[in-house]
Short mmCIF file of N, CA and C in Angstrom, two decimals:
data_model
loop_
_atom_site.label_atom_id
_atom_site.label_comp_id
_atom_site.label_asym_id
_atom_site.label_seq_id
_atom_site.Cartn_x
_atom_site.Cartn_y
_atom_site.Cartn_z
N MET A 1116 120.92 68.27 136.94
CA MET A 1116 120.33 68.97 138.07
C MET A 1116 119.64 70.22 137.55
N HIS A 1117 118.48 70.47 138.06
CA HIS A 1117 117.72 71.66 137.71
C HIS A 1117 118.34 72.87 138.41
N ARG A 1118 118.41 73.99 137.72
CA ARG A 1118 119.03 75.19 138.29
C ARG A 1118 118.38 75.58 139.61
N GLY A 1119 117.07 75.41 139.73
CA GLY A 1119 116.37 75.75 140.97
C GLY A 1119 116.86 74.92 142.14
N ASP A 1120 117.19 73.64 141.89
CA ASP A 1120 117.73 72.78 142.95
C ASP A 1120 119.07 73.32 143.43
N ARG A 1121 119.90 73.74 142.49
CA ARG A 1121 121.22 74.28 142.84
C ARG A 1121 121.07 75.56 143.66
N VAL A 1122 120.15 76.42 143.23
CA VAL A 1122 119.93 77.67 143.96
C VAL A 1122 119.41 77.37 145.36
N ALA A 1123 118.50 76.41 145.50
CA ALA A 1123 117.95 76.09 146.81
C ALA A 1123 119.03 75.58 147.76
N ARG A 1124 119.98 74.81 147.26
CA ARG A 1124 121.05 74.32 148.12
C ARG A 1124 121.99 75.44 148.53
N VAL A 1125 122.24 76.36 147.64
CA VAL A 1125 123.18 77.45 147.93
C VAL A 1125 122.51 78.51 148.80
N LEU A 1126 121.21 78.65 148.72
CA LEU A 1126 120.49 79.71 149.42
C LEU A 1126 119.57 79.19 150.52
N PRO A 1127 120.09 78.53 151.53
CA PRO A 1127 119.19 78.01 152.54
C PRO A 1127 118.41 79.11 153.25
N LEU A 1128 118.95 80.30 153.33
CA LEU A 1128 118.27 81.41 153.99
C LEU A 1128 117.62 82.36 153.00
N GLY A 1129 117.74 82.08 151.71
CA GLY A 1129 117.11 82.90 150.70
C GLY A 1129 117.80 84.23 150.42
N ARG A 1130 119.06 84.37 150.83
CA ARG A 1130 119.78 85.62 150.58
C ARG A 1130 120.17 85.69 149.11
N ARG A 1131 119.99 86.85 148.52
CA ARG A 1131 120.38 87.03 147.13
C ARG A 1131 120.74 88.48 146.88
N GLY A 1132 121.54 88.69 145.84
CA GLY A 1132 121.92 90.04 145.44
C GLY A 1132 121.17 90.42 144.17
N CYS A 1133 120.75 91.65 144.10
CA CYS A 1133 120.04 92.15 142.93
C CYS A 1133 120.63 93.49 142.52
N PRO A 1134 121.83 93.46 141.90
CA PRO A 1134 122.44 94.72 141.48
C PRO A 1134 121.56 95.43 140.46
N ASP A 1135 121.50 96.73 140.54
CA ASP A 1135 120.63 97.50 139.64
C ASP A 1135 121.29 98.83 139.33
N GLY A 1136 121.13 99.26 138.11
CA GLY A 1136 121.58 100.60 137.73
C GLY A 1136 123.06 100.75 137.50
N ILE A 1137 123.74 99.71 137.03
CA ILE A 1137 125.16 99.83 136.70
C ILE A 1137 125.26 100.37 135.28
N VAL A 1138 125.63 101.63 135.16
CA VAL A 1138 125.66 102.30 133.86
C VAL A 1138 126.96 103.09 133.75
N THR A 1139 127.57 103.02 132.58
CA THR A 1139 128.76 103.83 132.31
C THR A 1139 128.38 104.89 131.28
N ASP A 1140 128.63 106.14 131.60
CA ASP A 1140 128.35 107.22 130.63
C ASP A 1140 129.14 106.97 129.35
N VAL A 1141 128.55 107.32 128.24
CA VAL A 1141 129.16 107.05 126.93
C VAL A 1141 130.60 107.56 126.83
N PRO A 1142 130.91 108.80 127.25
CA PRO A 1142 132.30 109.25 127.11
C PRO A 1142 133.32 108.45 127.94
N ALA A 1143 132.84 107.74 128.97
CA ALA A 1143 133.75 106.99 129.84
C ALA A 1143 133.84 105.50 129.49
N ARG A 1144 133.15 105.09 128.45
CA ARG A 1144 133.13 103.66 128.09
C ARG A 1144 134.47 103.21 127.50
N ASP A 1145 134.63 101.89 127.49
CA ASP A 1145 135.83 101.24 126.93
C ASP A 1145 137.10 101.56 127.70
N ARG A 1146 136.96 101.82 128.99
CA ARG A 1146 138.12 102.05 129.86
C ARG A 1146 138.19 101.04 131.00
N GLY A 1147 137.26 100.08 131.00
CA GLY A 1147 137.26 99.03 132.02
C GLY A 1147 136.54 99.39 133.30
N HIS A 1148 135.84 100.53 133.33
CA HIS A 1148 135.15 100.95 134.56
C HIS A 1148 134.07 99.93 134.96
N ALA A 1149 133.23 99.56 134.02
CA ALA A 1149 132.14 98.63 134.34
C ALA A 1149 132.69 97.29 134.81
N ARG A 1150 133.74 96.82 134.18
CA ARG A 1150 134.33 95.54 134.57
C ARG A 1150 134.84 95.59 136.01
N ARG A 1151 135.51 96.68 136.37
CA ARG A 1151 136.01 96.81 137.74
C ARG A 1151 134.85 96.89 138.75
N ILE A 1152 133.79 97.58 138.38
CA ILE A 1152 132.64 97.70 139.27
C ILE A 1152 131.97 96.34 139.46
N VAL A 1153 131.74 95.62 138.36
CA VAL A 1153 131.07 94.31 138.46
C VAL A 1153 131.95 93.32 139.22
N ASP A 1154 133.25 93.31 138.95
CA ASP A 1154 134.15 92.42 139.68
C ASP A 1154 134.14 92.73 141.18
N ALA A 1155 134.16 94.01 141.53
CA ALA A 1155 134.12 94.40 142.95
C ALA A 1155 132.79 94.01 143.57
N LEU A 1156 131.72 94.17 142.83
CA LEU A 1156 130.40 93.79 143.32
C LEU A 1156 130.33 92.29 143.60
N VAL A 1157 130.81 91.47 142.67
CA VAL A 1157 130.81 90.02 142.87
C VAL A 1157 131.65 89.66 144.09
N GLY A 1158 132.80 90.29 144.24
CA GLY A 1158 133.64 90.04 145.41
C GLY A 1158 132.94 90.42 146.70
N ARG A 1159 132.25 91.52 146.70
CA ARG A 1159 131.52 91.98 147.90
C ARG A 1159 130.38 91.03 148.25
N LEU A 1160 129.66 90.56 147.23
CA LEU A 1160 128.58 89.60 147.47
C LEU A 1160 129.13 88.33 148.11
N ARG A 1161 130.24 87.83 147.58
CA ARG A 1161 130.85 86.61 148.13
C ARG A 1161 131.30 86.83 149.58
N THR A 1162 131.93 87.97 149.84
CA THR A 1162 132.38 88.29 151.20
C THR A 1162 131.20 88.35 152.17
N ALA A 1163 130.07 88.83 151.67
CA ALA A 1163 128.87 88.94 152.51
C ALA A 1163 128.13 87.61 152.64
N GLY A 1164 128.64 86.57 151.97
CA GLY A 1164 128.00 85.26 152.05
C GLY A 1164 126.80 85.12 151.14
N ILE A 1165 126.70 86.00 150.17
CA ILE A 1165 125.59 85.94 149.21
C ILE A 1165 126.12 85.26 147.95
N HIS A 1166 125.53 84.11 147.63
CA HIS A 1166 126.04 83.29 146.53
C HIS A 1166 125.08 83.18 145.37
N TYR A 1167 124.06 84.03 145.35
CA TYR A 1167 123.14 84.09 144.21
C TYR A 1167 122.85 85.55 143.92
N ALA A 1168 123.06 85.94 142.68
CA ALA A 1168 122.75 87.31 142.28
C ALA A 1168 122.04 87.27 140.94
N GLN A 1169 121.14 88.20 140.76
CA GLN A 1169 120.39 88.28 139.51
C GLN A 1169 120.37 89.73 139.07
N LEU A 1170 120.63 89.95 137.79
CA LEU A 1170 120.58 91.31 137.26
C LEU A 1170 120.04 91.30 135.84
N HIS A 1171 119.70 92.45 135.37
CA HIS A 1171 119.25 92.64 134.00
C HIS A 1171 120.36 93.38 133.28
N ALA A 1172 120.91 92.75 132.24
CA ALA A 1172 122.02 93.36 131.50
C ALA A 1172 121.56 93.78 130.11
N GLY A 1173 121.92 94.98 129.73
CA GLY A 1173 121.65 95.43 128.38
C GLY A 1173 122.68 94.84 127.42
N THR A 1174 122.52 95.12 126.17
CA THR A 1174 123.41 94.58 125.15
C THR A 1174 124.87 94.94 125.42
N ALA A 1175 125.12 96.18 125.78
CA ALA A 1175 126.51 96.62 126.01
C ALA A 1175 127.09 96.00 127.28
N GLY A 1176 126.26 95.76 128.29
CA GLY A 1176 126.76 95.24 129.56
C GLY A 1176 126.86 93.74 129.64
N ARG A 1177 126.18 93.05 128.74
CA ARG A 1177 126.16 91.58 128.79
C ARG A 1177 127.55 90.97 128.78
N PRO A 1178 128.48 91.36 127.90
CA PRO A 1178 129.82 90.75 127.91
C PRO A 1178 130.56 90.97 129.23
N VAL A 1179 130.38 92.11 129.85
CA VAL A 1179 131.03 92.39 131.13
C VAL A 1179 130.49 91.44 132.20
N CYS A 1180 129.19 91.27 132.23
CA CYS A 1180 128.57 90.38 133.22
C CYS A 1180 128.93 88.93 132.97
N GLU A 1181 128.96 88.51 131.72
CA GLU A 1181 129.36 87.14 131.39
C GLU A 1181 130.80 86.88 131.82
N ALA A 1182 131.68 87.85 131.63
CA ALA A 1182 133.08 87.69 132.02
C ALA A 1182 133.21 87.53 133.55
N ALA A 1183 132.25 88.09 134.29
CA ALA A 1183 132.28 87.99 135.75
C ALA A 1183 131.61 86.71 136.25
N GLY A 1184 131.05 85.91 135.33
CA GLY A 1184 130.46 84.63 135.70
C GLY A 1184 128.96 84.54 135.62
N PHE A 1185 128.29 85.64 135.28
CA PHE A 1185 126.84 85.60 135.13
C PHE A 1185 126.48 84.81 133.87
N VAL A 1186 125.37 84.09 133.93
CA VAL A 1186 124.86 83.34 132.79
C VAL A 1186 123.40 83.71 132.58
N THR A 1187 122.92 83.49 131.38
CA THR A 1187 121.53 83.79 131.08
C THR A 1187 120.63 82.82 131.83
N GLY A 1188 119.68 83.37 132.59
CA GLY A 1188 118.75 82.56 133.37
C GLY A 1188 117.45 82.34 132.61
N SER A 1189 116.49 81.72 133.28
CA SER A 1189 115.21 81.43 132.65
C SER A 1189 114.35 82.69 132.55
N TYR A 1190 114.54 83.62 133.45
CA TYR A 1190 113.86 84.91 133.41
C TYR A 1190 114.74 85.81 132.55
N PRO A 1191 114.21 86.83 131.94
CA PRO A 1191 115.09 87.67 131.10
C PRO A 1191 116.09 88.46 131.95
N SER A 1192 116.99 87.72 132.56
CA SER A 1192 118.02 88.30 133.41
C SER A 1192 119.24 87.42 133.30
N MET A 1193 120.27 87.77 134.03
CA MET A 1193 121.48 86.95 134.11
C MET A 1193 121.66 86.58 135.57
N ASP A 1194 122.02 85.33 135.83
CA ASP A 1194 122.17 84.82 137.19
C ASP A 1194 123.62 84.47 137.49
N LEU A 1195 124.00 84.59 138.74
CA LEU A 1195 125.32 84.14 139.21
C LEU A 1195 125.09 83.30 140.45
N VAL A 1196 125.53 82.05 140.42
CA VAL A 1196 125.45 81.17 141.57
C VAL A 1196 126.86 80.66 141.83
N THR A 1197 127.38 80.93 143.03
CA THR A 1197 128.71 80.47 143.39
C THR A 1197 128.60 79.54 144.59
N ALA A 1198 129.58 78.73 144.78
CA ALA A 1198 129.59 77.83 145.92
C ALA A 1198 130.14 78.56 147.13
N PRO A 1199 129.55 78.33 148.31
CA PRO A 1199 130.11 78.91 149.52
C PRO A 1199 131.49 78.34 149.77
N PRO A 1200 132.35 79.08 150.44
CA PRO A 1200 133.69 78.56 150.72
C PRO A 1200 133.63 77.28 151.54
N ALA A 1201 134.52 76.37 151.24
CA ALA A 1201 134.57 75.10 151.97
C ALA A 1201 135.05 75.35 153.40
N GLY A 1202 134.52 74.58 154.31
CA GLY A 1202 135.01 74.66 155.69
C GLY A 1202 134.13 75.42 156.53
#
């Protein structure tokens, strides 16, 4: 299945999340702040019924985003597509 087909099925209304500007100051890094923020963001998107998100991750942020389920997309970004809850 082509990724676009999957996105079209999940996004019948075209709703999507585009998180931007998630940055941790250097002195505060390696304490799990970014991970908690990204996890909370993904949870909030799901609660809002948004099952597609796209962001641009830098080298330092890429592992955090991958751990939250984002994958490298065709555009120089990372995508997250989740299934809506059953029922």
